[in-house]
RNA sequence: GCCGGGGUGGCGGAAUGGUAGACGCAGCGGUCUCAAAAACCGCCGGGGGCAACCCCGUGGGGGUUCGACUCCCCCCUCCGGCACCA
C-alpha cells in the first residue's frame, strides 16, 4: 500500500457524511415503515425520559444495539418498524424543574427537542419518526386516561384505603417497586407507612397467569428470574385463631409450614398493622399506644428486642392451648394477613424473638437442637399429638386436612406481588380521569370528554399534605357529576408515570389515528413486539406493568395476545472508570456528543458494539475508538480501489461466504463484537488484494453491506460511490452458501498423550483411518513415540489425531 | 443471608469437549521523514535454550475424559439484584 491515498480519493470526513446522509434519509423517508407490509417486524427500544441531563453514552449503547438488529432485519427484507418516543412525564423532570425554577412543560419540551434533533438523529438510528409519541402530549395522555378508564370499568382499578409507602422528601406515595431497601428509589429517604385512600391497580389479579406465562416466553433468563422472585408465589395455609380479651374475635395467619403448627407458642401482629388496636387487651391500651409512638421509622435492619405483649390471648385451633399475642415490627403489617403464628423452634426470626422475650421454644420437627438454634429443615413430627412420626412434608397436608375438618383453616397460595398504587400527589402527570360524586362515589370521566387536560396552577410544587397541587385549581376541580349533575370534585392525583410507559408500544402503530387509542387492524398486525431490547433495571418495574396492561387489555378485547413481547433481551451495562453503572454522582458519565462531533457517529457506534459482548456490557475506554477509526479509514480506501470484476476465485469466495455467515450469526445472537472482528479480517484480506492490483468489486460490495447495520453513514456513501442504485439499507442482504464457505484443505493437529506435537495438512473429509496413518508417518511424532508402542489412536475427522502410549 | 452472572496476556475480549489468546487497544522494532505526527510492515502470555525446540500457563483444589477455558464437586474472589415475605 502507498502511504497516502491516491489523489483521486476524497479525504474521509465522517461527521460531514453523517450530516449529509441524515438529511437525505429524512428527505427520502428511508426508514418509513410500510404499515401494511407483508413481513412486519416490530423492533422496539426503551424510550428515554428526557430529564435535565442529556442522553449519556449508556443510552447511545442501548439504542445502537437495538438499531443494529433492526437494520439487519430490514436489510434481510423485513418490514421493520422501529419507532421511538419520549417518556417525559414524571418526578424526575418535575424535581429538576423545581430545582431550576422553570415550568416542567417548558423544560421537557426543550429537552425532547435536544434529545431528538441533536442526539438520537445524530446517532443515525433507523427510526420511523412519523410514529413518535410524547407521553406529555394530550394526544397521547388522552389515551393513557382511556386505558385507565378501561381498567376502572373492568374493576381492575380501585379507590381504597390502605397502607402505602410515603416518601417524606418527594412528598408523594410510591409503588412497592419504587421502594428499595426501605428507601425511596429516587432520593434515598427512608420511606414511611401512611394510611391513605389511593388508586390501586389490581396487578395481583393476574399474578398466577403472569407467573405461568413466564415459562413460555423467549426472554433473557435473568429477567424472567427477577420477575419470578418478584411475584413470589408461596404455598401454605391460612389458619384461624380465636381470640380472647380483645375487641377482635379471631385472627387469621398465613404460614408455609402448617406442619409446625403444634410448635406455635405465641402470635405476633405486625407493628404497622392498621388494625393493631383491635388486638390490644383491656388495660394495655395506654402502654401499647406509648410503645407504638416510640417506634423508630421503617428501617431495613430488624431488631428482635423490640416487641410488646398485647395482653390478649389466642386459642390454638388443634390443642386448645392459650397463646400470648404480641406486636413487633419484625412482622410486616402488609404481607399476608399482617399477623403470624410464631414457631420459634423452626423459624429463624421467631427463635430470636422468643429468646429476646423469654417465650417458650418447642421442638415439633426432629433434626436439630432447638435450644441451641432453630431447625428449619425437614424431619419427623414430634410433640404433635396424633401426627407424631409423620414426615414433615406429609404433615403439611395432614394438618391442613385437620384444620379444614374443624373449619379453622384452608390451603392457600400467597403472592408477594402487591397491587400497584398508581396515584401520585404531584403535578407533572396525566390527571386521573375520575370525578368524585357525593351520591355515586368515584365516576369515570366520559370517554368523549377526554383528555382531562392538566390544568395551569400558580405553584406546581408538591404540598406535602397528601393532596396534589392540582387541588389549587378550583375552577377545574369543581364539576358536576357526569351521572346525576350533583356538585362534585375531580380526582386531583395524577397517575404514576409507569402507567404512561406501560402501554406506549401499543400506541406506536396507531399514532395515525386521533379518534382511537388502538386501531384494530394496526394492532392486530403489529402486536406483539417481535424484539425488545433494554436495560435489566426494568425487570420488575416497566416489564411487569406492561405485561399486566397487555394482559388486561387482551381480556377486554383491545389487543390480540396477552403477552406484549415475543422476545426480550437485557443488554449489558456500560461501565467507565472501574466498576459500576455510570452516574453523575460518581463522575463517570461520558457524553456521546463530543465523540460524534470528532469521530462521527459510525466510529462511535462501531466501538460501542465492539468493546464487549452486547448482552454482557463492557468497560468504556477512550483509546478504544482509535481502532475503529483506523478501520473505517481503511474501508474507505480499499472499497474505492476495488476495480476487478473477477468472481470465480475459490479462495476469495470462501472468505466472502465465511464472513457473511459470521456476521449473520453474531447479529442474530447479539454478539456484535465477533461480527465486527470478522469484518476487520475481511477488510485486511481485501487490502491485500488491492495491493496486488486485484481487489474485487463483489468483495467491496459485500463488505459495505455487512458493515451497514453498524456504520450506516459511511456505507451509504460508499454504496453510492460503487455506483449502486438506491440505499444500501434497503438492498437485499448478500446470500451465503455453506458449500462455498467450506475449506477444501484442513490442518490436523497431532497429539501424543494429549499434547500437541505436530500438525499436517490434508483434504477436508479425509477418513479417520487415513488420518491415523498420516499422523503416525509424521517424523516429529516418531521422535516422541521413541519406540514406545501406541496403545490407542483417537482420530477426529478435520480436527485432531491423539496417540496414547 | 438468598438468588443470578463473571474470573483467560499490560488492557477490552476470542475459542460446537479437539492447535488457548481471534479481533482491537497499549507497548517494542522497522519503513517513510531533516524531524515529528499520521500511515504502512513485523513482533508482542511466562520461563529455559546459540538453535531445532522444550517446560509451564485460562482464580485455587479435586474429579470425569484419549483430550477440559469449556462438563461435575468443593473453595476463594469480583460484579449485579433481592433482602424481616412467615
Short mmCIF file of C-alpha atoms (C1' of nucleotides) in Angstrom, two decimals, chain A residues 225 234 255-256 299 302 330-332 335 340 349 416 579 610-611 613 623 626-627 630 634 673 677 680-681 684 747 749 751 755 757 780 784 794 796 799-800 802 804, chain B residues 3-6 11-16 18-20 22-26 31-32 38-41 53-56 65-67 78-86:
data_model
loop_
_atom_site.label_atom_id
_atom_site.label_comp_id
_atom_site.label_asym_id
_atom_site.label_seq_id
_atom_site.Cartn_x
_atom_site.Cartn_y
_atom_site.Cartn_z
CA UNK A 225 -35.99 -14.99 37.20
CA UNK A 234 -45.62 -19.42 48.12
CA UNK A 255 -47.84 -19.96 57.04
CA UNK A 256 -45.85 -22.01 54.57
CA UNK A 299 -35.82 0.51 58.83
CA UNK A 302 -34.84 -5.88 62.10
CA UNK A 330 -40.25 -7.68 62.57
CA UNK A 331 -43.64 -8.80 61.31
CA UNK A 332 -44.91 -6.94 58.26
CA UNK A 335 -47.76 -9.01 53.82
CA UNK A 340 -48.17 -14.61 62.10
CA UNK A 349 -36.78 -14.88 63.35
CA UNK A 416 -45.54 -11.37 47.40
CA UNK A 579 -16.89 -0.88 38.27
CA UNK A 610 -17.12 -3.87 19.63
CA UNK A 611 -15.99 -3.28 23.20
CA UNK A 613 -20.49 -8.85 24.08
CA UNK A 623 -8.45 4.94 23.36
CA UNK A 626 -8.96 4.68 17.58
CA UNK A 627 -9.07 1.12 16.36
CA UNK A 630 -8.49 3.39 11.60
CA UNK A 634 -9.02 1.51 5.58
CA UNK A 673 -18.15 -7.81 18.81
CA UNK A 677 -13.87 -8.83 14.16
CA UNK A 680 -11.81 -6.46 10.22
CA UNK A 681 -10.46 -9.69 8.81
CA UNK A 684 -7.47 -6.85 5.76
CA UNK A 747 -4.83 -28.65 9.24
CA UNK A 749 -3.25 -31.40 15.00
CA UNK A 751 -1.22 -35.01 19.88
CA UNK A 755 -0.03 -32.74 23.98
CA UNK A 757 3.44 -32.48 18.84
CA UNK A 780 8.20 -35.47 14.81
CA UNK A 784 8.09 -38.62 20.53
CA UNK A 794 -8.25 -41.40 18.52
CA UNK A 796 -11.26 -36.90 14.76
CA UNK A 799 -9.58 -31.82 13.66
CA UNK A 800 -7.09 -33.92 15.53
CA UNK A 802 -4.48 -38.21 19.56
CA UNK A 804 -1.95 -42.67 23.50
"C1'" C B 3 -30.54 -15.55 44.04
"C1'" G B 4 -28.12 -14.56 39.33
"C1'" G B 5 -23.67 -13.57 36.25
"C1'" G B 6 -18.41 -13.46 35.97
"C1'" C B 11 -5.84 -3.77 28.88
"C1'" G B 12 -11.02 -4.87 26.32
"C1'" G B 13 -12.01 -9.52 24.80
"C1'" A B 14 -11.98 -14.71 21.12
"C1'" A B 15 -12.46 -20.02 21.34
"C1'" U B 16 -19.76 -26.56 18.53
"C1'" G B 18 -10.25 -31.11 19.81
"C1'" U B 19 -3.57 -26.44 17.72
"C1'" A B 20 -5.84 -21.22 24.16
"C1'" A B 22 -9.06 -14.42 17.04
"C1'" C B 23 -10.09 -9.05 16.61
"C1'" G B 24 -8.82 -4.36 18.81
"C1'" C B 25 -6.01 -1.02 22.31
"C1'" A B 26 -1.35 -0.15 24.56
"C1'" U B 31 9.80 1.68 6.53
"C1'" C B 32 8.82 6.77 5.17
"C1'" A B 38 -0.07 10.04 10.59
"C1'" A B 39 0.13 5.75 7.65
"C1'" C B 40 2.20 1.01 6.48
"C1'" C B 41 5.10 -3.73 7.78
"C1'" C B 53 12.85 -26.82 20.13
"C1'" C B 54 11.40 -27.88 25.45
"C1'" C B 55 8.68 -26.83 30.06
"C1'" C B 56 4.72 -24.03 32.50
"C1'" U B 65 -12.33 -37.91 29.55
"C1'" C B 66 -7.79 -40.29 24.70
"C1'" G B 67 -8.21 -34.91 25.25
"C1'" C B 78 -15.47 -9.70 41.88
"C1'" C B 79 -19.97 -7.58 39.86
"C1'" G B 80 -25.30 -7.13 39.85
"C1'" G B 81 -30.11 -7.88 42.03
"C1'" C B 82 -33.30 -9.05 46.21
"C1'" A B 83 -33.25 -8.60 51.24
"C1'" C B 84 -37.57 -9.38 58.07
"C1'" C B 85 -42.24 -12.13 52.62
"C1'" A B 86 -43.51 -16.12 57.89
#
